Every structure is written in structure tokens, then in C-alpha cells.
Short mmCIF file of C-alpha atoms and ligand atoms in Angstrom, two decimals:
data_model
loop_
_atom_site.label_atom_id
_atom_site.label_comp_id
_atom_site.label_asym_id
_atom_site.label_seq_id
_atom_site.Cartn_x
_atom_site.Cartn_y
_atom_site.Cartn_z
CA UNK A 27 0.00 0.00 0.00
CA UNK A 28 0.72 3.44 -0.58
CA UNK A 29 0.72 6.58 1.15
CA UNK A 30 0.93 9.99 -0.77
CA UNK A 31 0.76 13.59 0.56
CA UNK A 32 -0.01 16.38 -1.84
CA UNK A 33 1.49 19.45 -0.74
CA UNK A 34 -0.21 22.15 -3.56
CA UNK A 35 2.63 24.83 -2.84
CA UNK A 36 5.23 26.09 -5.92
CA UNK A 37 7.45 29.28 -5.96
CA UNK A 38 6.83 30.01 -9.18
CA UNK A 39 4.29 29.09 -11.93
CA UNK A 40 5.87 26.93 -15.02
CA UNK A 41 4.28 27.63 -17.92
CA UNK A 42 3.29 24.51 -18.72
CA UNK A 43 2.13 22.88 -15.63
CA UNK A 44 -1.65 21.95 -14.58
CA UNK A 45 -1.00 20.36 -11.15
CA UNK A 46 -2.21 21.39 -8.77
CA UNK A 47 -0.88 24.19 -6.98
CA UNK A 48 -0.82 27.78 -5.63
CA UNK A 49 1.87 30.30 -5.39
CA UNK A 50 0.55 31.43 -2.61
CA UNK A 51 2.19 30.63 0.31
CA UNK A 52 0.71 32.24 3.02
CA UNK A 53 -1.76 29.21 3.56
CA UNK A 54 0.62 26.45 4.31
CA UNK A 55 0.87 26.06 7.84
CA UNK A 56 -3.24 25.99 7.95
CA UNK A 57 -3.08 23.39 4.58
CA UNK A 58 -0.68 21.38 7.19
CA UNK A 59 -2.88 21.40 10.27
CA UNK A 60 -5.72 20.03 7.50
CA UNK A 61 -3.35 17.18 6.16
CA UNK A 62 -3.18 15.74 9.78
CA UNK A 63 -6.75 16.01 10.45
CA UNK A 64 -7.20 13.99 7.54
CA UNK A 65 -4.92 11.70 8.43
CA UNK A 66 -6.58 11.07 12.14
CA UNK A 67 -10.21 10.84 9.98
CA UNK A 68 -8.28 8.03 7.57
CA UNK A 69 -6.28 6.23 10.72
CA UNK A 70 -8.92 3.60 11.69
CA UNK A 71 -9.78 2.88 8.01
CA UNK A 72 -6.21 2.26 7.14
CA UNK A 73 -4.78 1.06 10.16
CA UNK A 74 -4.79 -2.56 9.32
CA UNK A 75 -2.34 -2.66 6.67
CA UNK A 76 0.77 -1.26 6.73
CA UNK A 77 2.09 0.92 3.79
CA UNK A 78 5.77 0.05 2.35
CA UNK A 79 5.72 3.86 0.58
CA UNK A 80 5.49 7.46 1.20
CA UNK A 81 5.50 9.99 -1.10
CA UNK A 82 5.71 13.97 -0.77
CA UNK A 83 4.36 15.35 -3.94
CA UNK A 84 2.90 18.12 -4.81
CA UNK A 85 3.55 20.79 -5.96
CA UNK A 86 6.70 21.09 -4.40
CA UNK A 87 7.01 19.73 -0.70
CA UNK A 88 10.75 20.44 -0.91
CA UNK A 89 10.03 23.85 -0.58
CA UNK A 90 8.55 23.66 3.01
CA UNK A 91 11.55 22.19 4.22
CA UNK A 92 12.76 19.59 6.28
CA UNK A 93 11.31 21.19 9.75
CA UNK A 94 7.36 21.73 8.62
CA UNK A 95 7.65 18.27 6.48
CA UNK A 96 9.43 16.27 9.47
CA UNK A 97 7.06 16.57 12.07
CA UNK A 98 3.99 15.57 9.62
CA UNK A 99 6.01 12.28 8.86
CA UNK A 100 6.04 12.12 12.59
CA UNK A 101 2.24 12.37 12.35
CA UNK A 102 1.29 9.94 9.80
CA UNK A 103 3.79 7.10 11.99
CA UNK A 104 1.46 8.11 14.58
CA UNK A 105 -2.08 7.63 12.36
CA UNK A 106 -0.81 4.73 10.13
CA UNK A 107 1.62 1.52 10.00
CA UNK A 108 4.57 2.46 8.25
CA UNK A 109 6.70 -0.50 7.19
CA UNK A 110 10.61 0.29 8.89
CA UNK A 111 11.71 0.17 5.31
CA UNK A 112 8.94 2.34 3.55
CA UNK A 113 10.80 4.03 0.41
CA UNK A 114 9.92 7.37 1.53
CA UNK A 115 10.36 9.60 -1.19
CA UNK A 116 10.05 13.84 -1.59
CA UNK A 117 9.76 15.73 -4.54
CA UNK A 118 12.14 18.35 -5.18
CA UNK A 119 13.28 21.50 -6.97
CA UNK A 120 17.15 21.96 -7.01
CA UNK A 121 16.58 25.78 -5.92
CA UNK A 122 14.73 24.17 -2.66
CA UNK A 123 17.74 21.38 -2.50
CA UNK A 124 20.31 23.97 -2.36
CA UNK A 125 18.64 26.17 0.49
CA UNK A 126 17.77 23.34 2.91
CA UNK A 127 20.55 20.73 2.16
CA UNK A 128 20.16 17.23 2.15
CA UNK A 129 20.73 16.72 6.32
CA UNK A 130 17.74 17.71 7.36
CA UNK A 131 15.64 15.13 5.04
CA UNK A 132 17.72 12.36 5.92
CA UNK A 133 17.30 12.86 9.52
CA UNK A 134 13.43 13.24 9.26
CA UNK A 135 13.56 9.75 7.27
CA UNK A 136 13.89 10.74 3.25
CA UNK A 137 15.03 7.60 1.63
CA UNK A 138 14.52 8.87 -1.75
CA UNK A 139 14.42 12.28 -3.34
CA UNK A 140 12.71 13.35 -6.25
CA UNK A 141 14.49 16.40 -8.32
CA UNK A 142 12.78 18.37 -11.15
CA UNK A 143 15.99 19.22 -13.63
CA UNK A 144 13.39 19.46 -16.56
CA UNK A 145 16.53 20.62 -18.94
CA UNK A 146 20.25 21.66 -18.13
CA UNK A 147 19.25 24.32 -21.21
CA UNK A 148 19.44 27.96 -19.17
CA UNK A 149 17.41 29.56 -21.81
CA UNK A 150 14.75 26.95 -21.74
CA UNK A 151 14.19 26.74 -18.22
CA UNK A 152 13.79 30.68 -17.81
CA UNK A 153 11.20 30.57 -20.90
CA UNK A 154 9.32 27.61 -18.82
CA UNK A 155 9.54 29.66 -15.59
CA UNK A 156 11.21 27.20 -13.88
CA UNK A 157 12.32 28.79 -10.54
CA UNK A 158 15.99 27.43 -10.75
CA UNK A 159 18.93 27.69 -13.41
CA UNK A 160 20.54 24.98 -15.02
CA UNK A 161 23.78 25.29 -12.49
CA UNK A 162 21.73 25.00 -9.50
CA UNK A 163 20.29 22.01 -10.87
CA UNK A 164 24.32 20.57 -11.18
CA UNK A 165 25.06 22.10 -7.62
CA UNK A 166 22.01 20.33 -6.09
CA UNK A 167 23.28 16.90 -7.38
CA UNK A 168 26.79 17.22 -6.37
CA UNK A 169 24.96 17.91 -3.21
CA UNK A 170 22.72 15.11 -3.45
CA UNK A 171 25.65 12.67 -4.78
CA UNK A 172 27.35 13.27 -2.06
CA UNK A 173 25.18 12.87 0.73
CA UNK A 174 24.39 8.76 0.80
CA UNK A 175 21.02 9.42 0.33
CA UNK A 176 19.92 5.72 -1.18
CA UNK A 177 17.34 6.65 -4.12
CA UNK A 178 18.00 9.39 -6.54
CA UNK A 179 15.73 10.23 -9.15
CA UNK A 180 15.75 13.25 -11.66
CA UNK A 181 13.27 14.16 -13.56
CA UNK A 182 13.80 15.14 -17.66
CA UNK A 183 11.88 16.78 -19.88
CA UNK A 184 11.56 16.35 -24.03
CA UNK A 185 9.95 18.06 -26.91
CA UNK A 186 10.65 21.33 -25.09
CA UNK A 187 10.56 24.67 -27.47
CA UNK A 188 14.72 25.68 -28.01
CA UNK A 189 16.09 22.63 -27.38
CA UNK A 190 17.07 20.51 -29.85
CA UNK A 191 17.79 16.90 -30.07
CA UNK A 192 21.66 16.96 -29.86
CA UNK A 193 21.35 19.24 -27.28
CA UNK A 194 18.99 16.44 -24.88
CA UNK A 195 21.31 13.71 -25.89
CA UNK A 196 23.76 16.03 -24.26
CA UNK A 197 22.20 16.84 -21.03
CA UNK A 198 20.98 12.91 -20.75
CA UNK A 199 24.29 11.78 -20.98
CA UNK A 200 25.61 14.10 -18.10
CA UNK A 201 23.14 12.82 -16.16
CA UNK A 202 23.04 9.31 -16.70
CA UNK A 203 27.34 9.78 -15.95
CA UNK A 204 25.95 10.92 -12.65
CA UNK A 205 25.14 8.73 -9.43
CA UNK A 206 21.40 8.66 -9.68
CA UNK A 207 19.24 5.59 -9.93
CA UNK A 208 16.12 6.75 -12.07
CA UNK A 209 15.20 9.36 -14.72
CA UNK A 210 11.62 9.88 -15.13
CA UNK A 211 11.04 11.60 -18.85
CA UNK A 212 8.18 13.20 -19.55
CA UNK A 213 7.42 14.75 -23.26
CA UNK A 214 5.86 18.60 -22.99
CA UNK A 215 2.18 18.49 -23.49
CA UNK A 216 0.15 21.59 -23.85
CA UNK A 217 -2.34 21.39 -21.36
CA UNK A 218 -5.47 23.40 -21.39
CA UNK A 219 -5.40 26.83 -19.41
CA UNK A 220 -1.79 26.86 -18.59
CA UNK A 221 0.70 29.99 -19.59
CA UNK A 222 1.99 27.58 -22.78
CA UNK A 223 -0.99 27.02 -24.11
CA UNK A 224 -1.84 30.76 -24.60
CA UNK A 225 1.74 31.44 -25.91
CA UNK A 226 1.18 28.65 -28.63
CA UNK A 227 -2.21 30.47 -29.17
CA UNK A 228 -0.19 33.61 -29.45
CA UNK A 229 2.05 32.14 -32.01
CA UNK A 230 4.84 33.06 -29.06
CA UNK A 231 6.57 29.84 -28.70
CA UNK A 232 6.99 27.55 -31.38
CA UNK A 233 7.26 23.70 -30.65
CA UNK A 234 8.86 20.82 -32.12
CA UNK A 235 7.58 18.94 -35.10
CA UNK A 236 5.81 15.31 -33.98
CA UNK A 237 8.51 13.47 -35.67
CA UNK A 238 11.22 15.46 -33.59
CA UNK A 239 9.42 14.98 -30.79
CA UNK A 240 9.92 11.10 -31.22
CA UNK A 241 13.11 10.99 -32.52
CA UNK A 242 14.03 12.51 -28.75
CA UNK A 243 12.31 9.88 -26.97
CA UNK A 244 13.95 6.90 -28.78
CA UNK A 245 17.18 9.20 -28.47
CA UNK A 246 16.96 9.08 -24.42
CA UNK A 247 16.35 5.76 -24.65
CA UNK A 248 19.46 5.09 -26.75
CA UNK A 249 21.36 6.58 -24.43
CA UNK A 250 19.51 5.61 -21.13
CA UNK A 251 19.68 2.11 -21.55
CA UNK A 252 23.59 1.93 -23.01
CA UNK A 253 24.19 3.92 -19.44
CA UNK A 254 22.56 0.56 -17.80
CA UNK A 255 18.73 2.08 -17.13
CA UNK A 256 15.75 -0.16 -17.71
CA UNK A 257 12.99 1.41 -19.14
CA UNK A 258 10.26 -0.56 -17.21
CA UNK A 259 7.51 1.74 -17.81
CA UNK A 260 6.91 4.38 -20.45
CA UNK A 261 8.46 7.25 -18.83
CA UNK A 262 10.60 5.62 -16.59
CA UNK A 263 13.88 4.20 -16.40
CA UNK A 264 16.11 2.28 -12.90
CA UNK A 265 19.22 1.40 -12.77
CA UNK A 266 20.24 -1.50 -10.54
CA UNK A 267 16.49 -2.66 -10.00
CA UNK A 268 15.75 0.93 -8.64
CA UNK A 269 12.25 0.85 -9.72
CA UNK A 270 10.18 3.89 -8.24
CA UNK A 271 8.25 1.54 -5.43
CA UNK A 272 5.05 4.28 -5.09
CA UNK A 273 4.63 3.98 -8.64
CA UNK A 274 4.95 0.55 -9.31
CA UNK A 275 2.06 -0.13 -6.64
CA UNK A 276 0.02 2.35 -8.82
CA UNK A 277 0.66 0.27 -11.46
CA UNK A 278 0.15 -3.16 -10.16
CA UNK A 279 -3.43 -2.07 -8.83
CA UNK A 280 -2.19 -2.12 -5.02
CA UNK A 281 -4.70 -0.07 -2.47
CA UNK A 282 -3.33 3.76 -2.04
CA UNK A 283 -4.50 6.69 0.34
CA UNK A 284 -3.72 10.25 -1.23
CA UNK A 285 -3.82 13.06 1.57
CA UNK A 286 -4.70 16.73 0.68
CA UNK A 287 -6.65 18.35 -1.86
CA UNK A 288 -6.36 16.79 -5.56
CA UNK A 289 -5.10 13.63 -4.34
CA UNK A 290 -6.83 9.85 -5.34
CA UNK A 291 -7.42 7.29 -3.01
CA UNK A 292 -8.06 3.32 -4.13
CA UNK A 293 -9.34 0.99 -1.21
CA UNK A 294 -10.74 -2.49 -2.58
CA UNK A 295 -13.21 -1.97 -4.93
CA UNK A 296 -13.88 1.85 -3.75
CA UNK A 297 -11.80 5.25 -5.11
CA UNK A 298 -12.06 8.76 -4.77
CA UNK A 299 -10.16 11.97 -4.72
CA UNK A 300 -10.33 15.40 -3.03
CA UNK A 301 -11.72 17.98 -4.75
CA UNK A 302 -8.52 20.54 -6.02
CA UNK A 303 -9.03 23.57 -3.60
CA UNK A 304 -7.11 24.43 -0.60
CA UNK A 305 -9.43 26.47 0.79
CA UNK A 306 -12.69 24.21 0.55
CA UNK A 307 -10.04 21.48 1.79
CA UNK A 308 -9.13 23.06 4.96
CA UNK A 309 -12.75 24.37 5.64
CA UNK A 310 -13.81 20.42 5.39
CA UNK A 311 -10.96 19.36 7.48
CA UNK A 312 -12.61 21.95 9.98
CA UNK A 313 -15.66 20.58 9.43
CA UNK A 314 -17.38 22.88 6.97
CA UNK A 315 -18.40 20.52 4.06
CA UNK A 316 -17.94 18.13 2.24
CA UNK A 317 -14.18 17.05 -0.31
CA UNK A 318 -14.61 13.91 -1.14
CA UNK A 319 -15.61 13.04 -4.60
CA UNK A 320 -16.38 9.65 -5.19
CA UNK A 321 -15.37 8.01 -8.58
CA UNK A 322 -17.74 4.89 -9.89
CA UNK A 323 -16.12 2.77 -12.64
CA UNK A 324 -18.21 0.44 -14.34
CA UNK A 325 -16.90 -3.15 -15.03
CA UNK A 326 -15.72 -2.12 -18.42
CA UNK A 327 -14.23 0.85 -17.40
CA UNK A 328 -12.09 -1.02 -15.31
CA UNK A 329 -10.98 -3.39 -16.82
CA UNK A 330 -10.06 -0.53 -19.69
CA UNK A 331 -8.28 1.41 -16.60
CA UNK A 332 -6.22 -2.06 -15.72
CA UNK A 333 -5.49 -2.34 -20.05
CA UNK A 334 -4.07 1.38 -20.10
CA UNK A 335 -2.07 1.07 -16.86
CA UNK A 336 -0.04 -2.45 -17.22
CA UNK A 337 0.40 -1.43 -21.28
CA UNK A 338 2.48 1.69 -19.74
CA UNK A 339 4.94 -0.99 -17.87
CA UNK A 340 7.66 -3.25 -19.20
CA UNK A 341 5.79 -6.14 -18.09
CA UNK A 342 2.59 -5.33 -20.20
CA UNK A 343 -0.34 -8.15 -19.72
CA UNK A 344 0.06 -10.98 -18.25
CA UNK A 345 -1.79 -14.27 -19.79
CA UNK A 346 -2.23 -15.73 -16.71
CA UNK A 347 -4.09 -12.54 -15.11
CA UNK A 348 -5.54 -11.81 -18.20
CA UNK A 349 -7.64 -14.54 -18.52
CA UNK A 350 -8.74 -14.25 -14.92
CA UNK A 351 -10.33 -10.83 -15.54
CA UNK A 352 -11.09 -10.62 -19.07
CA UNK A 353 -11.71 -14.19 -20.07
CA UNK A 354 -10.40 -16.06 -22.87
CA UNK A 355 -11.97 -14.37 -25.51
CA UNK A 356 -11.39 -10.69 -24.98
CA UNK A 357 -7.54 -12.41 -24.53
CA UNK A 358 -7.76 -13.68 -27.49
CA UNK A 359 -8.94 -10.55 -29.55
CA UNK A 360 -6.14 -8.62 -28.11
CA UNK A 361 -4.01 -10.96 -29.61
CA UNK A 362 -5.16 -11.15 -32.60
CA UNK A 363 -5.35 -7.49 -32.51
CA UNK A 364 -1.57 -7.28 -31.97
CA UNK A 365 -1.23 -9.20 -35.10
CA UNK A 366 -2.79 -5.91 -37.13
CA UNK A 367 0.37 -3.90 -35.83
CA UNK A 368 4.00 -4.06 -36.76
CA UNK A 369 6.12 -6.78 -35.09
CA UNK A 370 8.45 -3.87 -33.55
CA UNK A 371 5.97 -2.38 -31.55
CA UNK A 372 5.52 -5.72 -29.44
CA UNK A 373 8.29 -7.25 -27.15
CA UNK A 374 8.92 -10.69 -28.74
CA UNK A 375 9.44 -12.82 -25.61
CA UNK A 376 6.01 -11.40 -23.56
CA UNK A 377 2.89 -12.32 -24.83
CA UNK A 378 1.56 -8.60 -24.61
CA UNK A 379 3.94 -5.92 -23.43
CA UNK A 380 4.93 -3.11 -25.91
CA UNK A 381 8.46 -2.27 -27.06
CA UNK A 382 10.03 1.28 -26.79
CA UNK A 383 8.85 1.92 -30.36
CA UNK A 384 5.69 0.62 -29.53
CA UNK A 385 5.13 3.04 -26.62
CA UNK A 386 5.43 5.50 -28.91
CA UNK A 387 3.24 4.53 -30.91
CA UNK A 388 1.12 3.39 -28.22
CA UNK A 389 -2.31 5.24 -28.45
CA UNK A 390 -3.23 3.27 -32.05
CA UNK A 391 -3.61 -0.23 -30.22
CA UNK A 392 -5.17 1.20 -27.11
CA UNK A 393 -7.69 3.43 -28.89
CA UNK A 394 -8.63 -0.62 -30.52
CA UNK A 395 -8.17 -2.50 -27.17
CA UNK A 396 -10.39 -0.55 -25.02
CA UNK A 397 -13.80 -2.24 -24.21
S1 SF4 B 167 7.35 23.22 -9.74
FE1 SF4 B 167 6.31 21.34 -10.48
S2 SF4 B 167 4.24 21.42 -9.62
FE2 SF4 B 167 5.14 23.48 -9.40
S3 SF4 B 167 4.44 24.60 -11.18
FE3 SF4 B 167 6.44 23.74 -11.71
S4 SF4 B 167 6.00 21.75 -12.65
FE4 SF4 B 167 4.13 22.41 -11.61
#
């Protein structure tokens, strides 16, 4: 099981990011206070298991530091069974890194830190208002590197306007050279109200071609997986079995409780997630209505939900768990399906589990496979 704690708090806006969030920061210490009241209403629900993961996202918990962040670990020990190894993991920004250092988190029990480098391009990361430059981004892993902190994961962006492919190849291979376990990549999307998507509508940023945008996600993976990274889901890759444990139960269907306002909870057959408002979650934590949406999946829907999730990992489907929830024929008609695509798309020796070219390809199939 797994435990995650939005913390909806950024110091600056990027311009292409709909999380969410709030610059805002006078709110945090009340958001806080809320988080742990929702923790003592979830305690006697949860209490039974025992969760092997935390995880500080947000947002950007780094930038409430070790002492606000510390004593609500302390809290949730208190409300919950956390397993003495839990990968506890926080989410980062090297600016955040550099002004609270790495002691801190390690003494309040981070066992894995999350960093958002996004590009080592200067000139890109000021046009994405990113709050930090390219050499605090270096600083904060020669920090990081050097402070035995177990689990290191970075974060990478692609298909970002002024940078070109050479250049990503470039910045990948300084960081794969580095002592970090995982590199998450994520390809720029233009989401709807963000900053980016009314400078594309304002013909002020340009971006990539489609084809450019691939060739720089089978270029990472060139040189990801000759620096000894598996890519064992579509936008991640581990070195030395370093798989991202939080994740992987989201994948694998395990029960999770998100804490905080936008955050999704799965419990058996039941889910839900908090509405995305700080204010309306604080005034329910005090009482005063209502934050919890609930979220009703019909049979197809999730089995379409299990489809989209385990074709995003290395592993793909299963036969064995296949048949169990779909049956033999729907198993069948994927397969067959599969046949109607090119070979290199598939992984030969798994019976369903896409290649790296076939995740990029990836929405084709699905749009045929769902139910
Ligand atoms: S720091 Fe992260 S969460 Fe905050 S605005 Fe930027 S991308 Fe979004």
C-alpha cells in the first residue's frame, strides 16, 4: 500500500504545468494542520495494513523544508503503519535542494528524493519559468551525490521549445554519468489553461515537429539504456532494479491513500479523490463541508483502466491474469489485434507488453483495445 501527501505549494508558476498548486504561500501552515486532520479521519480505516511507501508530492514539498515536512512524517507514523523500510520519497526543486541541504531530510527519514531538472538548457528553463537555473540544478546533485542518500531520481523533460535533439542527448548523458538511480522523462504536453498554451495560441513559442518529438524519446532511450537504465515503464527508467516503489504499486493495482486536496485514493473496490481547492479542503478538514468526490467505474471501465495502466509498464499483460479478468476471448482478440500492428511495436518474448517503439506509438492499439 501506498501513502501519498499532496502538498499544492510552488514558488513560481511553469508555464506549462496543470497540477495542482498555488503560489501562494501564506496558507501552508493551515493546509498542514488540515493534512493531519485527515490523516486522524483516515487512521482507523487504514490502520490494518501497513504501507511500504510514502510519497511527498505536490507541488513542491521540498520547498517547506525539512522542519514543517518532518514533524507531519512524525504524524502519519502516529495515524498509520509504516513499514521500517517504507521508500519514503520527496519531490524536489534543485533551488529548494540547495537552500535546505540534504541533512535535514535524511534525519526526518527521506530515503529517496525526487528532483525536477526538466533541462540543463538555461534559456529553456527561464522561458518555462522554472524557478531554478541549469547550475543550481548541477550544484544540487553534487549535493545530493554526495550525501548517501539511497534513491536518486531526476526528472527530464523532451519536446521542449529551443532545445534541440543533440542538445537532450547532451544533457541525458551528463546525467546518466551521474550517481542517480532513475530518470523519469516526460514529453511537454500543452495542457489546457496553462501559460503555454496561450503562448502557442499567441504564435509566441513555437514547438517541435511530432517526428522530432519522437526521434528525442527513442534518443533518451538510446542513451539511457547503453548507461545501464531499464525502461520498465513508459516514462521511466532504474538502474540497478531501482524501480520507483510508489509507482509501481500504482501500477500493479495495489490499495493507495492520497492526503490533501487533488489527491486519489483506491481501497478495494472503492476510489475517490479530493476535490482541487485548498481552501474548501481546509474548511472540510474543519468541518465545513464536504471534499470527497467519489469516482464509480463500471466493469468495463475497469478493466479498460487495468489495459491502459499495465500497457504503460515493461511487463505489459500478463496471460495468466488476463484470462482471470477478461476471459479467454477478450484475450484472445487482443491478440489477434496485436497481429494488425508491426512486429516492432511488441516485445517478442512477452505475450503482450509493448516495445520502446511501440510506446510510442502506443495510443493506435489502445484506442482498438479498449472495451
Ligand atoms: S514546480 Fe512542479 S508542480 Fe510546481 S508549477 Fe512547476 S512543474 Fe508544476
Amino acid at each position: 500500500m501506498g501513502l501519498y501527501l499532496h502538498i499544492p505549494f510552488c514558488r513560481k508558476a511553469c508555464h506549462f504545468c496543470d497540477f495542482h498548486f498555488t503560489v501562494n504561500l501564506k496558507g501552508i501552515d493551515a493546509l498542514l494542520q488540515a493534512l493531519r486532520q485527515e490523516a486522524e479521519q483516515a487512521s482507523a480505516e487504514w490502520k490494518q495494513g501497513s504501507f511500504d511507501s510514502v510519497y511527498f508530492g505536490g507541488g513542491t514539498p521540498g520547498l517547506l523544508g525539512p522542519q514543517r515536512l518532518g514533524p507531519l512524517l512524525e504524524h502519519m507514523h502516529r495515524c498509520f503503519t509504516l513499514q521500517p523500510n517504507a521508500e519514503i520519497t520527496l519531490e524536489t526543486n534543485p533551488d529548494d535542494l540547495l537552500e535546505f541541504g540534504t541533512e535535514g531530510w535524511k534525519a526526518m527519514g527521506i530515503n529517496r528524493l525526487s528532483l525536477g531538472v526538466q533541462t540543463l538548457n538555461p534559456q529553456v528553463l527561464a522561458n518555462m519559468n522554472r524557478a531554478h537555473t541549469a547550475d543550481q540544478a548541477r550544484r544540487a546533485l553534487d549535493l545530493i551525490e554526495a550525501s548517501g542518500i539511497p534513491k536518486v531520481s531526476v526528472d527530464l523533460m523532451f519536446g521542449m521549445p529551443g532545445q534541440g535533439t543533440q542538445e537532450l542527448i547532451q544533457n541525458a548523458e551528463e546525467l546518466a554519468a551521474r550517481n542517480i538511480h532513475h530518470i523519469s522523462i516526460y514529453g511537454l504536453t500543452v495542457e489546457k489553461g496553462t501559460a503555454l498554451e496561450r503562448m502557442v495560441r499567441l504564435q509566441q513559442v513555437e514547438l517541435p515537429e511530432e517526428e522530432e518529438v519522437a526521434e528525442q524519446y527513442l534518443a533518451l532511450n538510446q542513451v539511457l539504456t547503453k548507461a545501464g537504465f531499464e525502461h520498465y515503464e513508459v516514462s521511466n527508467y532504474a538502474r540497478n532494479g531501482q524501480r520507483s516503489r510508489h509507482n509501481s504499486a500504482y501500477w500493479s493495482g495495489e490499495d493507495y491513500l492520497g492526503l490533501g486536496p487533488s489527491a486519489h485514493s483506491l481501497k478495494g473496490d472503492a476510489r475517490w479523490f479530493n476535490r482541487s481547492s485548498n481552501a474548501a479542503y481546509v474548511q472540510a478538514m474543519n468541518g465545513q463541508g464536504g471534499i470527497r468526490e467519489p469516482e464509480e467505474l463500471n466493469a468495463d471501465q475497469k478493466i479498460n483502466e487495468w489495459l491502459l495502466t499495465r500497457m504503460r509498464t515493461l511487463e505489459g499483460l500478463g496471460e495468466a491474469e488476463a484470462l482471470q479478468r477478461v476471459g479467454a476471448k477478450q484475450w484472445f482478440e487482443w491478440l489477434e489485434l496485436k497481429q494488425k500492428f508491426p512486429d516492432n511495436w511488441f516485445q517478442a518474448e512477452r505475450p503482450l507488453a509493448f516495445s520502446t517503439q511501440g510506446w510510442l506509438m502506443m495510443d493506435g492499439f489502445l484506442r482498438a483495445a479498449v472495451l
